[in-house]
Amino acid sequence: MKKLTVFFLFIIVSTSVSSQALLDSNANWSYHFQLTVINQTHPSFQAKYSGTNSLINESESKKLSVTSTLFLGRKLWKNATLYFNPEIAGGSGLSSAKGIAGFPNGEIFRIGSTDPKLYIARLYFQQHFALKNSGYAKVDPTINQVDSMLPTSRITITAGKISMADFFDNNSYSHDPRSQFLNWSLMSNGAWDYPADTRGYTQGLVIALVKPGWAVRLSSVLVPRKANGLQLDYKVTKAHAETIEIEKNWTAKRPGAIRLLAFRNVSQAPTYSTTLAAVKLGDSSSVPVYTGDQEWKIYGGVKYGFGLNAEQELSDIAGVFFKASWNDGRTATWAFTEIDHSISAGINIKGKGWKRANDNIGIAQVINGISSQHQQFLNAGMYGFIVGDGKLNYGNESITEVYYQAKIASSFFITVDYQFVQNPAYNKDRGPAHIFAIRGHVQF
């Protein structure tokens, strides 16, 4: 992993100047790059017992994750673009990325192996259609955005391999684990089991209606064949996920936004109540489905839920956010993490007050919970793919996260991060845990 990090740093030094030259010289193309390295550790903590999916209660150190992405975009014709993102990811998370529902490293879900793997993260086509009497606004080139004049009133169609987080549940202060909060339940609404493979990507269609001040987005995409699986399920009449989001934003006095999200996922996920009843009768055939060790091959599992996401700038240096989400909690978690209801809030403060205008401090609190059926499942000694201690003395999982991000150079940022986790994996018999991290991030 050390050699891999050095290799990526060499790439950055040798290509940053030429990449910027390409950006400046050819408006038909967009070239961008990111590298994120995260090192996490936690000291030992109290635990009355441990199970297969428990956060290891002995100290863990040097749990390193690395992701690197090349963002390519090419204009095709008027208002049409093709985007291609090859990505390399490798490393390991604390306790093999288990033991905390709101897991403390938002990059680790992209990593399916400790050895670095090259794969296609995104490959999608996007077409904008201007609506009648639409104005136009200049959009500067950035990650997965070419230099263009976009209609301010438009319908946008996106099709291909995508990340749902690129289009839904956005938030200016709590969304990107590469530059903001690291925790899974802060980068997205925790109870949104957002459809994706184990690396965070899926395939499908997103349609957006965008108007000045508001937007509506709809999607239909694939779900995994297994819980937290890498392979997507192409039996689209039996397995699919639909999401709708309504966004209202404003700029009066200070900019802000509110987003309402609803989702419905259909997959092979069994229900907790059915599995519990079957196990009592001696049939444990569905138990490995929850951990992603096997397919169920029985369709019809439905999970639905809702999310609220709001943000408001308070001043030139401060902004706040609030999120709340809920799902029905009847079926196995299939794609994201084992959270059935979640609420979070936080603040971001820019470093302008201490003459570090490009630095940021983030402080947030999140409380996660699970349904009564989910609790019974875990207390019976069974496991999902993220949590399970063998039994359960239930309590809401409470996480406080604080970070300081410092801009070291034009494209280089260093972040120190601390997370305090009470009742990890909803268990009052374990913890609390103190988790420390340092993050290096390069982007140009």
PDB file of C-alpha atoms in Angstrom, residues 216-381:
ATOM      1  CA  VAL A 216     -37.505  17.144  -9.430  1.00  0.00           C
ATOM      2  CA  ARG A 217     -35.449  13.993 -10.021  1.00  0.00           C
ATOM      3  CA  LEU A 218     -36.608  10.462 -10.824  1.00  0.00           C
ATOM      4  CA  SER A 219     -34.547   7.311 -11.253  1.00  0.00           C
ATOM      5  CA  SER A 220     -34.888   3.615 -11.939  1.00  0.00           C
ATOM      6  CA  VAL A 221     -31.722   1.584 -11.435  1.00  0.00           C
ATOM      7  CA  LEU A 222     -30.413  -1.902 -10.713  1.00  0.00           C
ATOM      8  CA  VAL A 223     -29.877  -3.500  -7.297  1.00  0.00           C
ATOM      9  CA  PRO A 224     -27.284  -6.139  -6.286  1.00  0.00           C
ATOM     10  CA  ARG A 225     -27.925  -9.869  -6.684  1.00  0.00           C
ATOM     11  CA  LYS A 226     -26.700 -10.386  -3.115  1.00  0.00           C
ATOM     12  CA  ALA A 227     -26.704  -8.194  -0.039  1.00  0.00           C
ATOM     13  CA  ASN A 228     -23.770  -5.795  -0.415  1.00  0.00           C
ATOM     14  CA  GLY A 229     -22.833  -7.695  -3.572  1.00  0.00           C
ATOM     15  CA  LEU A 230     -20.607  -6.628  -6.429  1.00  0.00           C
ATOM     16  CA  GLN A 231     -22.752  -8.213  -9.152  1.00  0.00           C
ATOM     17  CA  LEU A 232     -25.922  -6.373 -10.143  1.00  0.00           C
ATOM     18  CA  ASP A 233     -29.220  -8.157 -10.758  1.00  0.00           C
ATOM     19  CA  TYR A 234     -30.323  -7.826 -14.390  1.00  0.00           C
ATOM     20  CA  LYS A 235     -33.735  -9.419 -13.866  1.00  0.00           C
ATOM     21  CA  VAL A 236     -35.183  -5.937 -14.085  1.00  0.00           C
ATOM     22  CA  THR A 237     -38.833  -6.974 -13.855  1.00  0.00           C
ATOM     23  CA  LYS A 238     -38.132  -8.601 -10.478  1.00  0.00           C
ATOM     24  CA  ALA A 239     -35.300  -6.494  -9.064  1.00  0.00           C
ATOM     25  CA  HIS A 240     -35.117  -2.709  -9.364  1.00  0.00           C
ATOM     26  CA  ALA A 241     -35.025   0.506  -7.345  1.00  0.00           C
ATOM     27  CA  GLU A 242     -36.953   3.730  -7.862  1.00  0.00           C
ATOM     28  CA  THR A 243     -36.125   7.059  -6.231  1.00  0.00           C
ATOM     29  CA  ILE A 244     -37.770  10.473  -6.416  1.00  0.00           C
ATOM     30  CA  GLU A 245     -36.472  13.715  -4.956  1.00  0.00           C
ATOM     31  CA  ILE A 246     -37.989  17.191  -4.856  1.00  0.00           C
ATOM     32  CA  GLU A 247     -35.592  20.067  -4.201  1.00  0.00           C
ATOM     33  CA  LYS A 248     -36.374  23.677  -3.362  1.00  0.00           C
ATOM     34  CA  ASN A 249     -33.521  26.154  -3.102  1.00  0.00           C
ATOM     35  CA  TRP A 250     -33.379  29.857  -2.392  1.00  0.00           C
ATOM     36  CA  THR A 251     -30.864  32.698  -2.426  1.00  0.00           C
ATOM     37  CA  ALA A 252     -32.711  35.475  -0.573  1.00  0.00           C
ATOM     38  CA  LYS A 253     -30.359  36.895   2.070  1.00  0.00           C
ATOM     39  CA  ARG A 254     -28.411  33.620   2.345  1.00  0.00           C
ATOM     40  CA  PRO A 255     -28.549  30.522   0.094  1.00  0.00           C
ATOM     41  CA  GLY A 256     -30.216  27.381   1.369  1.00  0.00           C
ATOM     42  CA  ALA A 257     -32.105  24.322   0.195  1.00  0.00           C
ATOM     43  CA  ILE A 258     -34.488  21.603   1.307  1.00  0.00           C
ATOM     44  CA  ARG A 259     -34.828  18.191  -0.336  1.00  0.00           C
ATOM     45  CA  LEU A 260     -37.498  15.533   0.133  1.00  0.00           C
ATOM     46  CA  LEU A 261     -36.653  12.011  -1.013  1.00  0.00           C
ATOM     47  CA  ALA A 262     -38.707   8.824  -1.321  1.00  0.00           C
ATOM     48  CA  PHE A 263     -37.496   5.412  -2.446  1.00  0.00           C
ATOM     49  CA  ARG A 264     -38.733   1.891  -3.084  1.00  0.00           C
ATOM     50  CA  ASN A 265     -36.342  -1.028  -3.663  1.00  0.00           C
ATOM     51  CA  VAL A 266     -37.383  -4.483  -4.865  1.00  0.00           C
ATOM     52  CA  SER A 267     -34.866  -7.322  -4.510  1.00  0.00           C
ATOM     53  CA  GLN A 268     -34.212 -10.829  -3.201  1.00  0.00           C
ATOM     54  CA  ALA A 269     -34.128  -9.503   0.374  1.00  0.00           C
ATOM     55  CA  PRO A 270     -35.992 -11.748   2.852  1.00  0.00           C
ATOM     56  CA  THR A 271     -37.966 -10.334   5.776  1.00  0.00           C
ATOM     57  CA  TYR A 272     -36.703 -10.516   9.355  1.00  0.00           C
ATOM     58  CA  SER A 273     -39.994 -11.905  10.647  1.00  0.00           C
ATOM     59  CA  THR A 274     -40.077 -14.733   8.091  1.00  0.00           C
ATOM     60  CA  THR A 275     -36.491 -15.723   8.846  1.00  0.00           C
ATOM     61  CA  LEU A 276     -37.038 -15.636  12.615  1.00  0.00           C
ATOM     62  CA  ALA A 277     -40.117 -17.839  12.279  1.00  0.00           C
ATOM     63  CA  ALA A 278     -38.286 -20.272   9.996  1.00  0.00           C
ATOM     64  CA  VAL A 279     -35.282 -20.544  12.328  1.00  0.00           C
ATOM     65  CA  LYS A 280     -37.585 -21.465  15.221  1.00  0.00           C
ATOM     66  CA  LEU A 281     -38.796 -24.365  13.063  1.00  0.00           C
ATOM     67  CA  GLY A 282     -35.223 -25.444  12.288  1.00  0.00           C
ATOM     68  CA  ASP A 283     -34.945 -23.848   8.822  1.00  0.00           C
ATOM     69  CA  SER A 284     -31.946 -21.505   8.619  1.00  0.00           C
ATOM     70  CA  SER A 285     -31.654 -21.487   4.817  1.00  0.00           C
ATOM     71  CA  SER A 286     -32.269 -17.736   4.535  1.00  0.00           C
ATOM     72  CA  VAL A 287     -29.750 -16.690   7.216  1.00  0.00           C
ATOM     73  CA  PRO A 288     -26.699 -16.488   4.875  1.00  0.00           C
ATOM     74  CA  VAL A 289     -28.656 -14.172   2.569  1.00  0.00           C
ATOM     75  CA  TYR A 290     -28.405 -11.327   5.100  1.00  0.00           C
ATOM     76  CA  THR A 291     -24.606 -11.478   5.173  1.00  0.00           C
ATOM     77  CA  GLY A 292     -24.322 -11.600   1.385  1.00  0.00           C
ATOM     78  CA  ASP A 293     -22.920 -15.131   1.396  1.00  0.00           C
ATOM     79  CA  GLN A 294     -25.601 -16.456  -0.930  1.00  0.00           C
ATOM     80  CA  GLU A 295     -28.461 -15.412  -3.179  1.00  0.00           C
ATOM     81  CA  TRP A 296     -31.991 -16.055  -1.989  1.00  0.00           C
ATOM     82  CA  LYS A 297     -33.394 -16.555  -5.515  1.00  0.00           C
ATOM     83  CA  ILE A 298     -36.799 -15.598  -4.173  1.00  0.00           C
ATOM     84  CA  TYR A 299     -37.901 -12.159  -5.292  1.00  0.00           C
ATOM     85  CA  GLY A 300     -40.453  -9.765  -3.871  1.00  0.00           C
ATOM     86  CA  GLY A 301     -38.557  -8.245  -0.956  1.00  0.00           C
ATOM     87  CA  VAL A 302     -39.583  -4.575  -0.758  1.00  0.00           C
ATOM     88  CA  LYS A 303     -37.959  -1.799   1.240  1.00  0.00           C
ATOM     89  CA  TYR A 304     -39.349   1.725   1.094  1.00  0.00           C
ATOM     90  CA  GLY A 305     -38.545   4.910   2.936  1.00  0.00           C
ATOM     91  CA  PHE A 306     -38.216   8.677   3.047  1.00  0.00           C
ATOM     92  CA  GLY A 307     -35.556  11.288   3.642  1.00  0.00           C
ATOM     93  CA  LEU A 308     -35.376  14.986   4.518  1.00  0.00           C
ATOM     94  CA  ASN A 309     -32.236  16.977   3.792  1.00  0.00           C
ATOM     95  CA  ALA A 310     -31.829  20.708   4.492  1.00  0.00           C
ATOM     96  CA  GLU A 311     -29.000  23.231   4.501  1.00  0.00           C
ATOM     97  CA  GLN A 312     -28.676  26.937   5.219  1.00  0.00           C
ATOM     98  CA  GLU A 313     -25.786  29.368   4.973  1.00  0.00           C
ATOM     99  CA  LEU A 314     -25.684  31.534   8.102  1.00  0.00           C
ATOM    100  CA  SER A 315     -22.858  33.910   7.227  1.00  0.00           C
ATOM    101  CA  ASP A 316     -19.819  34.218   5.000  1.00  0.00           C
ATOM    102  CA  ILE A 317     -18.033  31.695   7.200  1.00  0.00           C
ATOM    103  CA  ALA A 318     -20.713  29.348   8.574  1.00  0.00           C
ATOM    104  CA  GLY A 319     -23.460  27.030   7.367  1.00  0.00           C
ATOM    105  CA  VAL A 320     -25.634  24.358   8.978  1.00  0.00           C
ATOM    106  CA  PHE A 321     -27.402  21.200   7.843  1.00  0.00           C
ATOM    107  CA  PHE A 322     -30.089  18.811   9.051  1.00  0.00           C
ATOM    108  CA  LYS A 323     -31.068  15.339   7.827  1.00  0.00           C
ATOM    109  CA  ALA A 324     -33.713  12.818   8.861  1.00  0.00           C
ATOM    110  CA  SER A 325     -34.582   9.502   7.233  1.00  0.00           C
ATOM    111  CA  TRP A 326     -36.699   6.399   7.829  1.00  0.00           C
ATOM    112  CA  ASN A 327     -37.353   3.073   6.133  1.00  0.00           C
ATOM    113  CA  ASP A 328     -39.865   0.336   6.969  1.00  0.00           C
ATOM    114  CA  GLY A 329     -37.163  -1.941   8.451  1.00  0.00           C
ATOM    115  CA  ARG A 330     -38.922  -5.169   7.442  1.00  0.00           C
ATOM    116  CA  THR A 331     -36.453  -6.631   4.945  1.00  0.00           C
ATOM    117  CA  ALA A 332     -32.720  -7.227   4.932  1.00  0.00           C
ATOM    118  CA  THR A 333     -30.475  -4.260   4.255  1.00  0.00           C
ATOM    119  CA  TRP A 334     -29.381  -4.802   0.679  1.00  0.00           C
ATOM    120  CA  ALA A 335     -26.935  -2.134  -0.462  1.00  0.00           C
ATOM    121  CA  PHE A 336     -25.844   0.616   1.942  1.00  0.00           C
ATOM    122  CA  THR A 337     -25.807  -0.026   5.674  1.00  0.00           C
ATOM    123  CA  GLU A 338     -27.963  -1.356   8.498  1.00  0.00           C
ATOM    124  CA  ILE A 339     -29.834   1.781   9.532  1.00  0.00           C
ATOM    125  CA  ASP A 340     -33.634   1.965   9.606  1.00  0.00           C
ATOM    126  CA  HIS A 341     -34.006   5.479  10.971  1.00  0.00           C
ATOM    127  CA  SER A 342     -31.496   8.278  11.358  1.00  0.00           C
ATOM    128  CA  ILE A 343     -31.293  11.932  12.303  1.00  0.00           C
ATOM    129  CA  SER A 344     -28.276  14.222  12.017  1.00  0.00           C
ATOM    130  CA  ALA A 345     -27.293  17.874  12.243  1.00  0.00           C
ATOM    131  CA  GLY A 346     -24.094  19.826  12.022  1.00  0.00           C
ATOM    132  CA  ILE A 347     -22.213  23.000  11.215  1.00  0.00           C
ATOM    133  CA  ASN A 348     -19.367  23.956   8.898  1.00  0.00           C
ATOM    134  CA  ILE A 349     -17.094  26.897   9.721  1.00  0.00           C
ATOM    135  CA  LYS A 350     -14.600  28.337   7.249  1.00  0.00           C
ATOM    136  CA  GLY A 351     -11.171  29.418   8.426  1.00  0.00           C
ATOM    137  CA  LYS A 352     -11.511  33.022   7.297  1.00  0.00           C
ATOM    138  CA  GLY A 353     -11.743  34.137  10.925  1.00  0.00           C
ATOM    139  CA  TRP A 354      -8.188  32.931  11.628  1.00  0.00           C
ATOM    140  CA  LYS A 355      -6.776  33.932   8.223  1.00  0.00           C
ATOM    141  CA  ARG A 356      -7.106  30.431   6.740  1.00  0.00           C
ATOM    142  CA  ALA A 357      -9.925  31.150   4.281  1.00  0.00           C
ATOM    143  CA  ASN A 358      -9.653  27.767   2.546  1.00  0.00           C
ATOM    144  CA  ASP A 359      -9.674  25.690   5.740  1.00  0.00           C
ATOM    145  CA  ASN A 360     -12.840  24.170   7.191  1.00  0.00           C
ATOM    146  CA  ILE A 361     -14.057  22.886  10.545  1.00  0.00           C
ATOM    147  CA  GLY A 362     -16.987  20.474  10.627  1.00  0.00           C
ATOM    148  CA  ILE A 363     -18.955  19.377  13.700  1.00  0.00           C
ATOM    149  CA  ALA A 364     -21.881  16.953  13.486  1.00  0.00           C
ATOM    150  CA  GLN A 365     -24.045  14.639  15.558  1.00  0.00           C
ATOM    151  CA  VAL A 366     -25.925  11.633  14.172  1.00  0.00           C
ATOM    152  CA  ILE A 367     -28.249   9.155  15.894  1.00  0.00           C
ATOM    153  CA  ASN A 368     -29.042   5.887  14.113  1.00  0.00           C
ATOM    154  CA  GLY A 369     -31.569   3.193  14.963  1.00  0.00           C
ATOM    155  CA  ILE A 370     -33.159  -0.004  13.666  1.00  0.00           C
ATOM    156  CA  SER A 371     -36.666  -1.466  13.637  1.00  0.00           C
ATOM    157  CA  SER A 372     -37.968  -3.825  16.322  1.00  0.00           C
ATOM    158  CA  GLN A 373     -37.862  -6.731  13.843  1.00  0.00           C
ATOM    159  CA  HIS A 374     -34.246  -5.924  13.014  1.00  0.00           C
ATOM    160  CA  GLN A 375     -33.450  -5.822  16.737  1.00  0.00           C
ATOM    161  CA  GLN A 376     -35.023  -9.244  17.297  1.00  0.00           C
ATOM    162  CA  PHE A 377     -33.031 -10.657  14.391  1.00  0.00           C
ATOM    163  CA  LEU A 378     -29.708  -9.470  15.848  1.00  0.00           C
ATOM    164  CA  ASN A 379     -30.617 -10.463  19.407  1.00  0.00           C
ATOM    165  CA  ALA A 380     -31.325 -13.999  18.164  1.00  0.00           C
ATOM    166  CA  GLY A 381     -27.632 -14.276  17.244  1.00  0.00           C
TER     167      GLY A 381
END
